[in-house]
Amino acid sequence: QVQLVESGGGLVQAGASLRLSCSTSGRTFSSYAMGWFRQAPGKEREFVAAISRSGGSTLYADSVKGRFTISGDNAKNTVYLQMNSLKPEDTAVYYCAVTSAGWGYLSTPQRYDYWGQGTQVTVSS
């Protein structure tokens, strides 16, 4: 079993930055690839970013590429999502998740094994 806890969400104005954190426990952090997803009201959960077990490879949705950065700290069992130049359309509940799936499946939420409870990010215009 793996437990994940997100933090760092909040209400910001457009153009601002936030850093989300996801702390993990229960299993070896480096055994999993990690991903961030988000879900806005009335919309499906969508992929945001993922990082490989080693941290050497990252993947981003086109909508956040160049603005968001995913990183991990194995010593702290924590993965981060640095979000810059936030836009109102980034408003959503952000979830972190872990997966044992291969690289080709990291943008697929159904392939993730464990999820956090989510943290709200609201960007005002």
CSV table of C-alpha atoms in Angstrom, one decimal:
chain,number,residue,atom,x,y,z
A,1,GLN,CA,0.0,0.0,0.0
A,2,VAL,CA,1.2,3.5,-0.8
A,3,GLN,CA,-0.1,6.7,0.8
A,4,LEU,CA,0.1,10.0,-1.0
A,5,VAL,CA,-0.6,13.5,0.4
A,6,GLU,CA,-0.7,16.6,-1.8
A,7,SER,CA,-0.1,20.1,-0.5
A,8,GLY,CA,0.6,23.6,-1.8
A,9,GLY,CA,-2.6,24.5,-3.6
A,10,GLY,CA,-4.3,27.8,-3.2
A,11,LEU,CA,-5.9,30.9,-4.8
A,12,VAL,CA,-3.6,33.0,-7.0
A,13,GLN,CA,-3.9,35.5,-9.7
A,14,ALA,CA,-3.1,34.8,-13.3
A,15,GLY,CA,0.6,34.9,-14.0
A,16,ALA,CA,1.5,33.8,-10.5
A,17,SER,CA,3.4,30.6,-9.4
A,18,LEU,CA,2.6,27.8,-7.1
A,19,ARG,CA,4.5,24.7,-6.1
A,20,LEU,CA,2.6,21.5,-5.3
A,21,SER,CA,4.2,18.8,-3.2
A,22,CYS,CA,3.2,15.1,-3.0
A,23,SER,CA,4.7,13.2,-0.1
A,24,THR,CA,4.6,9.4,-0.3
A,25,SER,CA,4.9,6.6,2.2
A,26,GLY,CA,4.4,2.9,2.5
A,27,ARG,CA,6.6,1.7,-0.4
A,28,THR,CA,9.9,2.6,-1.8
A,29,PHE,CA,9.4,5.9,-3.6
A,30,SER,CA,11.9,5.0,-6.3
A,31,SER,CA,9.9,1.9,-7.3
A,32,TYR,CA,7.3,3.9,-9.0
A,33,ALA,CA,6.8,6.5,-11.7
A,34,MET,CA,4.9,9.4,-10.5
A,35,GLY,CA,2.3,11.6,-12.2
A,36,TRP,CA,0.2,14.7,-11.7
A,37,PHE,CA,-3.3,14.9,-13.0
A,38,ARG,CA,-6.0,17.6,-12.6
A,39,GLN,CA,-9.7,17.7,-12.8
A,40,ALA,CA,-11.9,20.7,-13.3
A,41,PRO,CA,-15.6,20.8,-12.5
A,42,GLY,CA,-17.6,18.9,-15.1
A,43,LYS,CA,-14.5,17.7,-16.9
A,44,GLU,CA,-12.6,14.4,-17.0
A,45,ARG,CA,-9.4,14.0,-15.1
A,46,GLU,CA,-6.5,15.0,-17.4
A,47,PHE,CA,-2.8,14.2,-17.4
A,48,VAL,CA,-0.5,17.1,-16.5
A,49,ALA,CA,3.0,15.6,-16.0
A,50,ALA,CA,5.0,12.5,-15.1
A,51,ILE,CA,8.4,11.6,-14.0
A,52,SER,CA,10.2,8.3,-14.3
A,53,ARG,CA,11.4,6.2,-11.4
A,54,SER,CA,14.9,7.4,-11.7
A,55,GLY,CA,13.8,11.0,-12.2
A,56,GLY,CA,15.8,11.1,-15.5
A,57,SER,CA,12.8,11.4,-17.8
A,58,THR,CA,9.8,13.7,-17.7
A,59,LEU,CA,6.6,14.0,-19.7
A,60,TYR,CA,4.2,16.9,-20.0
A,61,ALA,CA,0.9,17.7,-21.4
A,62,ASP,CA,1.1,20.2,-24.2
A,63,SER,CA,-1.1,22.6,-22.3
A,64,VAL,CA,1.5,23.0,-19.5
A,65,LYS,CA,4.8,22.4,-21.4
A,66,GLY,CA,7.2,25.3,-20.7
A,67,ARG,CA,5.2,26.5,-17.7
A,68,PHE,CA,5.2,23.5,-15.3
A,69,THR,CA,8.1,21.4,-14.1
A,70,ILE,CA,7.9,18.1,-12.4
A,71,SER,CA,10.7,16.9,-10.1
A,72,GLY,CA,11.3,14.4,-7.4
A,73,ASP,CA,13.4,14.0,-4.3
A,74,ASN,CA,14.0,10.3,-3.5
A,75,ALA,CA,15.5,11.2,-0.1
A,76,LYS,CA,12.3,12.9,0.9
A,77,ASN,CA,9.9,10.6,-0.9
A,78,THR,CA,8.4,13.6,-2.4
A,79,VAL,CA,7.5,14.7,-5.9
A,80,TYR,CA,6.9,18.4,-6.8
A,81,LEU,CA,5.0,20.3,-9.5
A,82,GLN,CA,6.3,23.8,-10.0
A,83,MET,CA,3.7,25.8,-11.8
A,84,ASN,CA,4.6,29.1,-13.4
A,85,SER,CA,2.7,31.6,-15.5
A,86,LEU,CA,-0.6,30.2,-14.2
A,87,LYS,CA,-3.7,30.8,-16.2
A,88,PRO,CA,-7.4,30.7,-15.2
A,89,GLU,CA,-7.8,27.5,-17.3
A,90,ASP,CA,-5.3,25.8,-14.9
A,91,THR,CA,-8.0,25.9,-12.2
A,92,ALA,CA,-8.7,22.4,-11.0
A,93,VAL,CA,-8.1,19.9,-8.3
A,94,TYR,CA,-4.6,18.5,-8.7
A,95,TYR,CA,-3.9,14.9,-7.9
A,96,CYS,CA,-0.6,13.0,-7.6
A,97,ALA,CA,-0.5,9.3,-8.3
A,98,VAL,CA,2.0,6.4,-8.6
A,99,THR,CA,2.2,3.7,-11.2
A,100,SER,CA,4.2,0.6,-12.0
A,101,ALA,CA,3.2,0.9,-15.6
A,102,GLY,CA,5.6,1.5,-18.4
A,103,TRP,CA,6.6,4.8,-19.9
A,104,GLY,CA,4.1,4.6,-22.7
A,105,TYR,CA,1.2,4.6,-20.3
A,106,LEU,CA,2.1,7.4,-18.0
A,107,SER,CA,-0.5,9.8,-19.4
A,108,THR,CA,-3.3,7.3,-18.8
A,109,PRO,CA,-5.0,7.7,-15.4
A,110,GLN,CA,-6.4,4.2,-15.5
A,111,ARG,CA,-2.8,2.8,-15.3
A,112,TYR,CA,-2.1,4.5,-12.0
A,113,ASP,CA,-2.3,2.4,-8.8
A,114,TYR,CA,-2.6,4.8,-6.0
A,115,TRP,CA,-3.9,8.4,-5.7
A,116,GLY,CA,-3.7,11.2,-3.3
A,117,GLN,CA,-6.8,13.1,-2.1
A,118,GLY,CA,-6.1,16.2,-4.3
A,119,THR,CA,-5.4,19.8,-3.7
A,120,GLN,CA,-7.3,22.7,-5.1
A,121,VAL,CA,-5.7,25.3,-7.4
A,122,THR,CA,-7.7,28.3,-8.3
A,123,VAL,CA,-6.4,31.0,-10.7
A,124,SER,CA,-8.3,34.2,-11.0
A,125,SER,CA,-8.2,36.5,-14.0
